Short mmCIF file of C-alpha atoms and ligand atoms in Angstrom, two decimals:
data_model
loop_
_atom_site.label_atom_id
_atom_site.label_comp_id
_atom_site.label_asym_id
_atom_site.label_seq_id
_atom_site.Cartn_x
_atom_site.Cartn_y
_atom_site.Cartn_z
CA MET A 1 -38.92 -40.34 -47.05
CA CYS A 2 -38.37 -37.22 -46.56
CA SER A 3 -40.47 -38.08 -43.14
CA LYS A 4 -38.94 -41.78 -41.40
CA VAL A 5 -35.02 -39.17 -42.60
CA PHE A 6 -36.94 -37.11 -39.93
CA VAL A 7 -38.07 -39.69 -37.82
CA ILE A 8 -34.23 -41.19 -37.33
CA PHE A 9 -32.12 -38.52 -37.66
CA VAL A 10 -33.89 -36.23 -35.73
CA LEU A 11 -36.97 -37.24 -33.38
CA VAL A 12 -35.16 -41.11 -32.34
CA PRO A 13 -31.77 -39.26 -31.08
CA ALA A 14 -33.62 -36.07 -29.84
CA SER A 15 -36.02 -38.33 -27.81
CA PHE A 16 -32.79 -40.07 -26.29
CA LEU A 17 -31.41 -37.60 -24.96
CA VAL A 18 -34.90 -36.11 -23.11
CA ILE A 19 -34.84 -39.70 -21.74
CA LEU A 20 -30.70 -38.69 -20.87
CA LEU A 21 -31.10 -35.73 -19.66
CA ALA A 22 -35.08 -36.59 -16.75
CA LEU A 23 -32.45 -40.10 -15.15
CA ASN A 24 -29.76 -38.11 -14.07
CA THR A 25 -31.89 -35.38 -13.40
CA VAL A 26 -33.57 -38.09 -11.28
CA THR A 27 -30.55 -39.80 -10.02
CA SER A 28 -29.02 -36.40 -9.65
CA ARG A 29 -32.25 -35.44 -7.63
CA GLN A 30 -32.44 -39.07 -5.23
CA ARG A 31 -28.28 -38.76 -4.59
CA GLN A 32 -27.86 -37.27 -0.90
CA PHE A 33 -24.46 -36.34 0.61
CA GLN A 34 -24.19 -38.96 3.24
CA TRP A 35 -22.34 -36.95 5.12
CA ASP A 36 -20.11 -38.96 8.40
CA MET A 37 -23.53 -38.94 10.64
CA ASN A 38 -20.84 -41.86 13.03
CA ARG A 39 -19.46 -38.91 14.44
CA LYS A 40 -21.37 -38.20 17.60
CA ASP A 41 -24.86 -36.48 17.69
CA VAL A 42 -25.52 -33.59 18.34
CA THR A 43 -28.14 -34.14 20.61
CA SER A 44 -25.21 -36.00 22.50
CA LEU A 45 -22.32 -33.11 21.98
CA PRO A 46 -22.44 -30.97 24.81
CA GLN A 47 -25.08 -28.42 24.67
CA LEU A 48 -23.12 -25.39 24.57
CA ASP A 49 -25.66 -23.40 27.47
CA ARG A 50 -27.94 -20.89 25.93
CA GLU A 51 -28.28 -18.27 29.71
CA ARG A 52 -25.04 -17.26 28.94
CA ILE A 53 -25.58 -16.20 25.67
CA GLN A 54 -26.15 -12.23 26.47
CA GLN A 55 -22.25 -12.76 28.75
CA ARG A 56 -20.54 -14.76 24.83
CA ALA A 57 -22.40 -11.48 22.64
CA GLU A 58 -20.64 -8.82 24.75
CA ARG A 59 -17.23 -10.58 24.96
CA LEU A 60 -17.35 -10.30 21.62
CA ALA A 61 -19.08 -5.98 21.00
CA LYS A 62 -16.04 -5.46 23.18
CA ALA A 63 -13.78 -7.22 21.24
CA LEU A 64 -14.87 -4.58 18.18
CA THR A 65 -14.55 -1.53 20.23
CA ILE A 66 -10.20 -1.77 19.99
CA GLN A 67 -9.66 -1.01 16.59
CA THR A 68 -7.39 -3.07 15.24
CA ILE A 69 -6.54 -1.88 12.06
CA SER A 70 -4.45 -2.73 9.16
CA TRP A 71 -4.00 0.48 6.91
CA GLU A 72 -1.45 -0.78 4.62
CA ARG A 73 1.25 -3.05 4.53
CA ASP A 74 3.20 -3.08 7.27
CA VAL A 75 1.48 -0.40 9.40
CA PHE A 76 -1.49 -1.12 11.50
CA GLU A 77 -2.42 -0.31 15.26
CA THR A 78 0.09 -1.64 17.05
CA GLU A 79 -1.23 -0.34 20.84
CA ALA A 80 -4.77 -1.75 20.06
CA LEU A 81 -3.88 -5.46 18.57
CA LEU A 82 -1.92 -5.16 22.31
CA GLN A 83 -5.13 -4.91 23.89
CA LEU A 84 -7.10 -7.63 21.97
CA HIS A 85 -4.54 -9.86 23.85
CA GLN A 86 -5.36 -8.17 27.25
CA HIS A 87 -9.38 -8.75 26.79
CA LEU A 88 -8.66 -12.32 25.16
CA LYS A 89 -6.57 -13.36 28.32
CA ASN A 90 -9.30 -11.39 30.61
CA SER A 91 -12.03 -12.97 28.67
CA PHE A 92 -10.93 -16.61 28.83
CA PRO A 93 -8.97 -17.35 32.40
CA LEU A 94 -9.89 -20.83 31.73
CA ILE A 95 -7.72 -20.85 27.99
CA HIS A 96 -4.82 -18.73 30.20
CA SER A 97 -3.97 -20.86 32.64
CA SER A 98 -4.64 -24.65 31.77
CA PRO A 99 -0.78 -26.24 31.93
CA SER A 100 -2.11 -28.12 28.48
CA ILE A 101 -2.63 -24.62 26.39
CA GLU A 102 0.90 -23.08 25.39
CA VAL A 103 0.56 -19.71 24.02
CA ASN A 104 3.32 -18.31 22.04
CA VAL A 105 2.84 -14.40 20.39
CA ILE A 106 4.33 -14.94 17.18
CA ASN A 107 6.72 -11.81 15.34
CA GLY A 108 5.02 -9.25 18.46
CA TYR A 109 1.48 -8.88 17.06
CA SER A 110 0.41 -11.95 15.87
CA LEU A 111 -0.94 -15.32 18.13
CA LEU A 112 -0.38 -19.11 18.33
CA TYR A 113 -2.29 -21.42 21.40
CA THR A 114 -0.98 -25.27 21.08
CA ILE A 115 -4.15 -27.06 22.59
CA HIS A 116 -1.79 -30.53 23.80
CA GLY A 117 -3.54 -33.64 23.49
CA ASN A 118 -3.20 -36.34 26.56
CA ASN A 119 -2.27 -38.45 23.10
CA ASN A 120 1.29 -38.25 22.02
CA ASP A 121 2.61 -41.87 21.65
CA LYS A 122 3.45 -41.42 17.92
CA ASN A 123 2.91 -45.67 17.50
CA ASP A 124 -0.77 -45.28 19.02
CA GLY A 125 -2.91 -44.08 15.48
CA VAL A 126 -2.10 -40.49 16.55
CA LEU A 127 -4.05 -38.41 13.90
CA PRO A 128 -1.35 -35.40 13.01
CA PRO A 129 -2.24 -31.79 14.67
CA TYR A 130 -5.36 -29.58 12.63
CA MET A 131 -5.27 -25.44 12.55
CA LEU A 132 -7.71 -23.61 13.22
CA ALA A 133 -6.96 -20.10 11.54
CA ALA A 134 -8.91 -16.16 11.95
CA HIS A 135 -7.08 -12.80 12.02
CA LEU A 136 -7.09 -10.23 14.54
CA ASP A 137 -6.57 -6.82 12.14
CA VAL A 138 -9.79 -5.05 9.93
CA VAL A 139 -9.94 -2.68 7.98
CA PRO A 140 -10.87 0.70 8.36
CA VAL A 141 -14.12 2.01 7.38
CA ALA A 142 -15.15 4.81 5.06
CA ASN A 143 -16.34 8.22 7.64
CA GLY A 144 -20.00 8.87 8.80
CA THR A 145 -21.91 6.09 6.27
CA TRP A 146 -22.77 3.27 9.25
CA LYS A 147 -26.38 4.48 9.65
CA VAL A 148 -27.33 2.38 12.57
CA ALA A 149 -23.92 2.10 14.45
CA ASP A 150 -20.19 3.61 15.47
CA PRO A 151 -18.54 0.85 13.76
CA PHE A 152 -15.82 0.56 17.34
CA GLU A 153 -18.48 1.73 19.54
CA GLY A 154 -19.51 -2.01 20.09
CA ARG A 155 -22.68 -1.84 20.74
CA ILE A 156 -26.10 -4.63 20.79
CA ILE A 157 -29.32 -3.38 19.03
CA ASP A 158 -32.39 -5.61 19.08
CA GLY A 159 -30.31 -8.85 19.45
CA VAL A 160 -27.78 -7.81 17.06
CA ILE A 161 -24.68 -6.72 17.87
CA TYR A 162 -22.89 -4.06 15.10
CA GLY A 163 -18.81 -3.04 14.13
CA ARG A 164 -15.54 -3.57 12.19
CA GLY A 165 -14.64 -7.40 12.76
CA ALA A 166 -18.44 -8.85 14.01
CA LEU A 167 -18.36 -11.13 10.68
CA ASP A 168 -14.54 -9.83 9.33
CA ASP A 169 -12.89 -11.67 11.90
CA LYS A 170 -13.13 -11.17 15.46
CA SER A 171 -16.22 -13.67 15.63
CA SER A 172 -13.85 -16.54 14.76
CA VAL A 173 -11.02 -15.05 16.82
CA MET A 174 -13.78 -14.92 19.29
CA GLY A 175 -16.16 -17.82 18.89
CA ILE A 176 -12.97 -20.76 18.64
CA LEU A 177 -12.21 -19.32 22.42
CA GLU A 178 -15.49 -19.91 23.11
CA ALA A 179 -15.61 -23.35 21.89
CA LEU A 180 -12.71 -23.65 23.67
CA GLU A 181 -13.71 -21.93 27.25
CA PHE A 182 -16.74 -24.27 27.41
CA LEU A 183 -14.65 -27.10 26.60
CA LEU A 184 -12.55 -26.41 28.78
CA GLU A 185 -15.09 -25.99 31.55
CA ASN A 186 -16.44 -29.35 31.02
CA LYS A 187 -13.38 -30.68 31.78
CA TYR A 188 -13.14 -31.82 27.99
CA ASN A 189 -9.56 -33.70 28.46
CA PHE A 190 -8.57 -33.55 24.38
CA HIS A 191 -6.35 -36.48 22.60
CA ARG A 192 -4.85 -34.55 20.24
CA THR A 193 -2.49 -32.19 19.61
CA PHE A 194 -4.19 -29.02 18.27
CA TYR A 195 -3.43 -25.62 16.60
CA ILE A 196 -5.37 -21.86 16.89
CA GLY A 197 -3.50 -19.25 14.73
CA PHE A 198 -4.26 -15.38 14.99
CA GLY A 199 -2.45 -13.59 12.16
CA HIS A 200 -2.10 -9.30 12.35
CA ASP A 201 -2.09 -8.68 9.33
CA GLU A 202 -4.21 -10.57 7.17
CA GLU A 203 -5.88 -7.01 5.59
CA VAL A 204 -2.70 -6.25 4.30
CA SER A 205 -0.94 -9.72 3.17
CA GLY A 206 -0.96 -12.00 5.62
CA PHE A 207 3.25 -11.92 5.64
CA GLU A 208 3.64 -10.18 8.75
CA GLY A 209 1.86 -12.63 11.32
CA ALA A 210 0.30 -15.61 9.65
CA GLY A 211 4.05 -15.71 7.62
CA HIS A 212 5.80 -16.09 11.08
CA ILE A 213 3.35 -18.39 12.50
CA ALA A 214 4.45 -21.01 9.67
CA LYS A 215 8.09 -19.87 10.00
CA HIS A 216 7.45 -19.96 13.96
CA LEU A 217 5.77 -24.05 13.26
CA LYS A 218 7.88 -25.18 10.91
CA GLU A 219 11.04 -24.35 13.16
CA THR A 220 9.34 -26.10 16.59
CA GLY A 221 9.09 -29.37 14.65
CA VAL A 222 6.18 -29.10 13.17
CA SER A 223 6.09 -29.36 9.16
CA HIS A 224 3.04 -31.07 8.46
CA LEU A 225 -0.96 -30.29 9.43
CA ASP A 226 -3.99 -32.44 8.42
CA PHE A 227 -5.88 -29.45 7.82
CA VAL A 228 -6.69 -25.85 8.28
CA LEU A 229 -9.51 -23.80 8.56
CA ASP A 230 -9.78 -20.61 8.41
CA GLU A 231 -13.07 -17.85 7.87
CA GLY A 232 -14.03 -17.55 4.43
CA TYR A 233 -16.95 -18.53 2.23
CA PHE A 234 -20.10 -18.60 4.72
CA VAL A 235 -23.43 -20.64 5.12
CA LEU A 236 -25.30 -18.46 1.81
CA GLU A 237 -29.37 -17.50 1.94
CA ASP A 238 -30.64 -16.09 -1.37
CA LEU A 239 -27.13 -17.60 -2.72
CA VAL A 240 -27.99 -18.95 -6.77
CA GLU A 241 -31.41 -18.98 -8.05
CA GLY A 242 -33.23 -21.57 -7.94
CA VAL A 243 -32.01 -22.89 -4.95
CA ASP A 244 -34.18 -22.26 -1.45
CA ASP A 245 -31.73 -24.29 0.53
CA LEU A 246 -29.00 -22.61 2.40
CA VAL A 247 -25.90 -23.52 0.37
CA SER A 248 -22.82 -24.35 3.49
CA VAL A 249 -19.81 -23.08 0.81
CA ILE A 250 -16.39 -24.40 2.19
CA GLY A 251 -13.09 -22.64 -0.14
CA VAL A 252 -11.03 -25.83 -1.31
CA THR A 253 -9.13 -23.15 -2.73
CA GLU A 254 -8.44 -19.30 -4.12
CA LYS A 255 -8.12 -17.07 -7.14
CA GLY A 256 -4.14 -16.18 -7.25
CA TYR A 257 -3.69 -12.43 -7.39
CA ALA A 258 -1.32 -10.46 -10.20
CA THR A 259 -0.87 -5.62 -10.45
CA LEU A 260 0.69 -5.96 -14.14
CA GLU A 261 2.33 -2.28 -14.88
CA LEU A 262 1.49 -1.96 -19.16
CA SER A 263 3.53 1.17 -20.59
CA VAL A 264 4.50 2.76 -24.04
CA GLU A 265 7.40 4.83 -24.65
CA MET A 266 7.82 7.41 -27.95
CA THR A 267 9.22 10.11 -29.06
CA PRO A 268 7.50 13.49 -26.72
CA GLY A 269 6.50 16.78 -28.34
CA HIS A 270 4.49 19.62 -29.18
CA SER A 271 0.61 19.55 -29.51
CA SER A 272 0.69 22.36 -32.08
CA ILE A 273 2.26 19.37 -34.68
CA PRO A 274 0.90 15.68 -33.09
CA PRO A 275 1.85 12.10 -34.58
CA LYS A 276 -0.31 10.38 -35.89
CA GLU A 277 -0.19 7.92 -32.96
CA THR A 278 0.61 9.42 -29.37
CA ALA A 279 1.53 6.79 -26.26
CA ILE A 280 -1.12 8.18 -24.09
CA GLY A 281 -3.39 6.47 -27.84
CA VAL A 282 -1.39 3.50 -27.69
CA LEU A 283 -2.44 3.00 -24.18
CA ALA A 284 -5.42 3.57 -24.17
CA LYS A 285 -5.55 1.19 -27.71
CA ALA A 286 -4.23 -1.68 -25.21
CA VAL A 287 -6.57 -0.95 -22.20
CA LEU A 288 -9.03 -1.29 -24.25
CA ALA A 289 -7.76 -4.02 -26.27
CA LEU A 290 -8.19 -6.01 -21.81
CA GLU A 291 -11.27 -4.88 -22.01
CA THR A 292 -12.90 -6.36 -24.22
CA ASN A 293 -11.51 -9.33 -24.70
CA PRO A 294 -11.79 -11.15 -21.11
CA HIS A 295 -9.54 -14.18 -19.82
CA PRO A 296 -11.44 -17.26 -20.59
CA SER A 297 -14.22 -19.60 -19.04
CA MET A 298 -12.19 -21.62 -17.00
CA PHE A 299 -15.75 -23.80 -15.76
CA GLY A 300 -14.87 -26.38 -14.89
CA HIS A 301 -11.28 -26.45 -14.18
CA GLY A 302 -11.75 -25.43 -11.03
CA PRO A 303 -14.49 -27.06 -8.02
CA GLU A 304 -17.02 -24.80 -9.97
CA MET A 305 -18.74 -27.73 -12.13
CA ASP A 306 -18.56 -29.88 -8.28
CA PHE A 307 -20.45 -26.78 -6.93
CA PHE A 308 -23.49 -26.87 -8.95
CA SER A 309 -24.23 -30.40 -9.11
CA TYR A 310 -23.62 -30.86 -5.08
CA ILE A 311 -26.44 -28.45 -4.82
CA SER A 312 -28.81 -30.17 -7.85
CA SER A 313 -30.07 -32.18 -5.18
CA SER A 314 -31.90 -29.08 -3.80
CA ALA A 315 -32.48 -26.94 -6.75
CA LYS A 316 -35.94 -26.34 -8.28
CA ILE A 317 -36.49 -28.72 -11.00
CA GLY A 318 -35.66 -26.88 -13.97
CA HIS A 319 -32.35 -26.04 -12.47
CA SER A 320 -32.05 -28.92 -11.68
CA VAL A 321 -32.06 -30.34 -15.28
CA LEU A 322 -29.33 -28.25 -15.59
CA PHE A 323 -27.22 -28.99 -13.09
CA SER A 324 -27.33 -32.54 -13.37
CA ASN A 325 -26.70 -32.42 -16.83
CA LEU A 326 -23.14 -30.24 -16.92
CA TRP A 327 -21.65 -32.97 -19.55
CA LEU A 328 -23.53 -31.16 -21.91
CA LEU A 329 -24.80 -27.98 -19.81
CA SER A 330 -21.61 -26.63 -19.16
CA PRO A 331 -21.34 -23.91 -21.77
CA LEU A 332 -25.04 -22.26 -21.24
CA LEU A 333 -24.28 -22.38 -17.67
CA SER A 334 -21.27 -20.83 -18.43
CA LYS A 335 -22.75 -18.44 -20.26
CA LEU A 336 -25.84 -17.32 -17.70
CA LEU A 337 -22.78 -17.20 -15.30
CA SER A 338 -21.17 -14.88 -17.70
CA ARG A 339 -24.25 -12.27 -17.64
CA SER A 340 -23.00 -10.65 -14.29
CA PRO A 341 -20.05 -10.22 -13.32
CA VAL A 342 -20.20 -11.48 -10.33
CA THR A 343 -20.70 -15.01 -11.11
CA ASP A 344 -18.84 -14.33 -13.78
CA ALA A 345 -15.46 -14.02 -11.67
CA ILE A 346 -16.58 -17.58 -10.27
CA GLN A 347 -14.88 -19.30 -13.87
CA ARG A 348 -12.52 -16.82 -15.39
CA THR A 349 -9.65 -15.18 -14.70
CA THR A 350 -11.01 -11.08 -14.02
CA THR A 351 -8.72 -7.62 -15.14
CA ALA A 352 -9.81 -4.41 -13.38
CA VAL A 353 -6.97 -1.41 -15.12
CA THR A 354 -7.04 0.83 -11.75
CA ILE A 355 -4.45 3.58 -12.26
CA ILE A 356 -3.26 5.39 -15.42
CA GLN A 357 -1.10 7.92 -15.84
CA GLY A 358 0.42 9.97 -18.74
CA GLY A 359 0.86 13.91 -19.54
CA TYR A 360 2.14 16.13 -17.85
CA LYS A 361 1.26 19.91 -19.47
CA HIS A 362 -1.70 20.88 -21.73
CA ASN A 363 0.18 21.57 -24.34
CA VAL A 364 3.34 18.91 -24.22
CA ILE A 365 2.36 15.71 -25.89
CA PRO A 366 3.98 12.78 -23.14
CA GLY A 367 7.26 10.27 -23.75
CA SER A 368 5.24 8.45 -21.61
CA ALA A 369 2.31 6.36 -20.48
CA SER A 370 1.61 3.87 -18.11
CA ALA A 371 -1.40 1.76 -16.93
CA THR A 372 -1.62 -0.21 -13.77
CA VAL A 373 -3.71 -3.74 -14.23
CA ASN A 374 -4.65 -6.36 -11.41
CA HIS A 375 -6.11 -9.26 -12.21
CA ARG A 376 -7.03 -12.38 -9.75
CA ILE A 377 -6.49 -15.13 -11.49
CA HIS A 378 -8.18 -18.90 -11.44
CA PRO A 379 -6.86 -21.35 -9.96
CA ALA A 380 -6.64 -23.04 -13.84
CA ASP A 381 -4.85 -20.11 -15.26
CA SER A 382 -1.09 -19.31 -14.48
CA LEU A 383 1.03 -15.59 -13.68
CA ASP A 384 2.28 -16.93 -18.08
CA GLN A 385 -1.10 -18.17 -19.53
CA VAL A 386 -2.37 -14.23 -18.01
CA ILE A 387 1.09 -12.35 -19.40
CA GLU A 388 0.44 -14.61 -22.71
CA HIS A 389 -3.15 -13.86 -23.28
CA ASN A 390 -2.76 -10.14 -22.79
CA ARG A 391 0.31 -9.88 -25.23
CA ARG A 392 -1.99 -11.77 -27.23
CA VAL A 393 -5.37 -9.44 -27.77
CA ILE A 394 -2.67 -5.55 -27.30
CA ASN A 395 -1.16 -7.14 -29.96
CA ASP A 396 1.09 -4.31 -29.89
CA PRO A 397 4.65 -5.02 -29.65
CA ARG A 398 5.45 -1.12 -28.16
CA VAL A 399 3.29 -1.92 -25.09
CA ARG A 400 6.12 -3.57 -22.55
CA ILE A 401 4.08 -5.53 -19.58
CA LYS A 402 5.89 -5.59 -16.39
CA VAL A 403 4.95 -7.90 -13.29
CA ILE A 404 5.29 -5.08 -10.45
CA ASP A 405 3.36 -8.54 -7.41
CA TYR A 406 2.29 -11.90 -7.42
CA TYR A 407 1.33 -14.27 -6.58
CA PRO A 408 -0.29 -18.12 -7.48
CA PRO A 409 -3.28 -19.45 -6.97
CA THR A 410 -3.81 -21.74 -3.97
CA PRO A 411 -3.76 -25.59 -4.81
CA ILE A 412 -7.49 -26.85 -5.18
CA SER A 413 -7.49 -29.10 -2.23
CA PRO A 414 -9.29 -32.06 -2.91
CA TYR A 415 -12.83 -33.08 -2.14
CA GLY A 416 -15.56 -34.54 -1.14
CA LEU A 417 -17.30 -38.49 0.99
CA ASP A 418 -13.84 -39.78 0.95
CA VAL A 419 -11.57 -36.94 2.61
CA SER A 420 -11.70 -37.25 5.89
CA ALA A 421 -10.61 -34.01 6.39
CA PHE A 422 -13.44 -31.73 4.46
CA ASN A 423 -15.59 -34.72 5.32
CA LEU A 424 -15.61 -33.04 9.70
CA ILE A 425 -15.86 -29.66 8.13
CA ALA A 426 -18.98 -30.71 6.00
CA SER A 427 -20.50 -33.00 8.90
CA SER A 428 -19.75 -30.98 11.76
CA VAL A 429 -21.91 -27.92 9.02
CA LYS A 430 -24.48 -30.34 8.69
CA GLN A 431 -24.57 -30.97 12.99
CA ILE A 432 -25.04 -27.52 13.22
CA TYR A 433 -27.06 -26.58 9.67
CA PRO A 434 -28.84 -29.27 9.12
CA SER A 435 -30.75 -28.16 6.50
CA SER A 436 -27.93 -26.35 4.26
CA VAL A 437 -26.84 -28.00 1.07
CA ILE A 438 -22.60 -28.87 1.13
CA ALA A 439 -21.21 -27.14 -2.12
CA PRO A 440 -17.09 -27.08 -2.43
CA ALA A 441 -15.99 -23.55 -3.86
CA CYS A 442 -13.09 -21.68 -5.28
CA SER A 443 -12.69 -18.05 -2.86
CA PRO A 444 -12.44 -14.70 -4.62
CA ALA A 445 -11.45 -13.28 -1.81
CA ASN A 446 -7.57 -14.16 -0.78
CA THR A 447 -6.98 -15.40 3.30
CA ASP A 448 -3.95 -16.53 5.36
CA LEU A 449 -4.62 -19.57 4.48
CA ARG A 450 -1.33 -19.06 2.27
CA ARG A 451 0.87 -18.67 4.10
CA TYR A 452 -0.04 -21.98 5.25
CA VAL A 453 0.03 -23.89 1.75
CA GLU A 454 3.50 -25.66 3.42
CA LEU A 455 2.22 -27.32 6.01
CA SER A 456 -1.10 -28.84 4.92
CA ASP A 457 -2.84 -29.08 1.32
CA HIS A 458 -6.02 -29.56 3.40
CA LEU A 459 -7.10 -26.27 3.37
CA TYR A 460 -10.62 -25.33 3.66
CA ARG A 461 -12.13 -22.13 4.42
CA ILE A 462 -16.02 -21.61 6.09
CA THR A 463 -17.00 -19.13 8.63
CA PRO A 464 -19.94 -21.07 10.17
CA THR A 465 -22.49 -18.05 10.57
CA VAL A 466 -25.44 -16.89 7.58
CA LEU A 467 -25.32 -14.87 5.56
CA THR A 468 -27.99 -13.13 3.72
CA PRO A 469 -28.43 -10.60 1.37
CA VAL A 470 -27.87 -7.25 3.30
CA THR A 471 -25.51 -8.92 6.04
CA ARG A 472 -23.53 -9.44 3.32
CA GLY A 473 -22.43 -5.94 2.69
CA GLY A 474 -21.51 -5.59 5.74
CA ILE A 475 -18.38 -7.30 5.03
CA HIS A 476 -15.16 -4.81 4.69
CA GLY A 477 -19.05 -2.15 3.79
CA ASP A 478 -21.13 -0.37 6.29
CA ASP A 479 -22.80 -2.02 9.36
CA GLU A 480 -21.16 -5.07 9.95
CA GLN A 481 -22.98 -7.26 11.81
CA ILE A 482 -23.70 -10.71 13.04
CA THR A 483 -27.44 -11.68 15.35
CA ILE A 484 -26.44 -12.86 19.23
CA GLU A 485 -28.67 -16.75 17.30
CA HIS A 486 -26.39 -16.35 15.05
CA TYR A 487 -22.95 -15.93 16.91
CA HIS A 488 -24.06 -18.40 18.69
CA ASN A 489 -24.24 -20.93 16.50
CA PHE A 490 -20.81 -20.28 15.67
CA ILE A 491 -19.80 -20.90 18.33
CA ARG A 492 -21.97 -24.71 18.75
CA PHE A 493 -20.15 -24.89 15.12
CA TYR A 494 -16.79 -24.95 16.76
CA VAL A 495 -17.27 -27.29 19.71
CA ALA A 496 -18.96 -29.84 16.80
CA LEU A 497 -15.29 -29.94 15.66
CA MET A 498 -12.92 -29.68 17.66
CA LEU A 499 -15.47 -32.60 19.38
CA ASN A 500 -15.73 -34.51 16.11
CA ALA A 501 -11.39 -33.53 15.24
CA ASP A 502 -11.17 -35.70 18.50
CA GLN A 503 -12.70 -39.35 17.55
CA PRO A 504 -10.36 -41.33 16.76
CA GLU A 505 -11.84 -41.86 13.42
CA ALA A 506 -11.45 -38.83 12.30
CA GLY A 507 -8.98 -39.30 9.89
CA HIS A 508 -9.52 -42.60 8.18
CA LEU A 509 -10.05 -41.99 4.99
CA THR A 510 -7.09 -40.77 3.04
CA VAL A 511 -8.12 -41.10 -0.61
CA ARG A 512 -8.13 -38.23 -2.91
CA HIS A 513 -10.67 -36.86 -4.75
CA HIS A 514 -10.24 -34.65 -6.89
CA ARG A 515 -8.92 -33.00 -10.62
CA GLU A 516 -6.21 -33.26 -11.33
CA LEU A 517 -5.09 -29.76 -12.90
ZN1 ZN B 601 -11.30 -11.44 7.08
#
């Protein structure tokens, strides 16, 4: 009797479950996203000539010598920005003399290029314009920490270009213009109008640069862009355990940002007769409560679940079972992600206590203490929910919470095979990196795209170059670098994208495909 019960209630359901997991895994491993290969095959694109690869690398290296550092909001190197403008003019003579290209300096230091397409008949199925975005500024460097080359020397050593901005983001600025100059050399006439926007203060807010570019576009009657592509994720090597292929990650949203101040006010006094609780003690308990009670996992509410299902076909079998059966196994994957701060940040709003203040004399109990808390908000979370969580875990009305700075996560842009702008970018990536697997994700870092939210609901992020575990550390770190070979592919990507976007079928799909939040 007992064994019959075991068979009916345990063995049979367990067998069904194993078969179901196996079936899902097989189906998902066979699934290949057919990114739209009706577009011009890469072999039919004008081939970027290799013989001038060195010249192009040297032009990028020269751009890296110009110290366009953003120090803090409203504090940037204006002279250097103007020098960089001049370097662009000198490097790309066709762009800067073409009658169909307009160059506007925006708010003194940012640049907006308008490439006028020759097909402007609005009744003739002309596609709305799109924009390629990048930024001219860079972050400062720590003194004396670069080992291989000086950060502003612009050196090329053994086929590698070193310097601040090699990845973030002067390779985008120079790469986009190299691609455009190359197409102009080849007498290519664009049908579709598009914009290239280079902000000058992305590293300290983007308010003065991209913010003003967006304002200028609106003032000149541009109310809608088909899509905007900016820096962001990369074509990543060794990104996920169990996946050997390169993963081309396209950012479809980015986290929000909130800085809160916690403050406590209590009666001050002499340290010889201390009360049971002090402002510092109450604040310390609040900080401990925040650090030991992370915000809830939002796994499955943003693009992170789709990220794993997109890469499941490239994963090794054990990982593939996990990634293909997230309907059942997502709590397990969520648990695995929470083991490391890097992967945990993907799935939840993060909390970092960054400043703490209280007390001024060794024998005085202070009347107040305060702490600054920085949150990076998951796209499925909100400021109200963040504050509500904090209040609940602190559970002490004496701790006041004040919002110092906040901007929301960007909306999740639609993605998938049937979203034309996403498909256009994905298929252009596949033309250059055919063996890579495309995956959507939320970017933990912020870009100028948050300034373009009102102009387009198709905002995407990818820096089209291979990033290895070694080169990853160079972004905002030391020895920032890109190989000449990778930079060549970088430019090829923009050539492919500009040509693909100019095809009449580039906008034929309009279906939205994403989970509503
Ligand atoms: Zn950047």
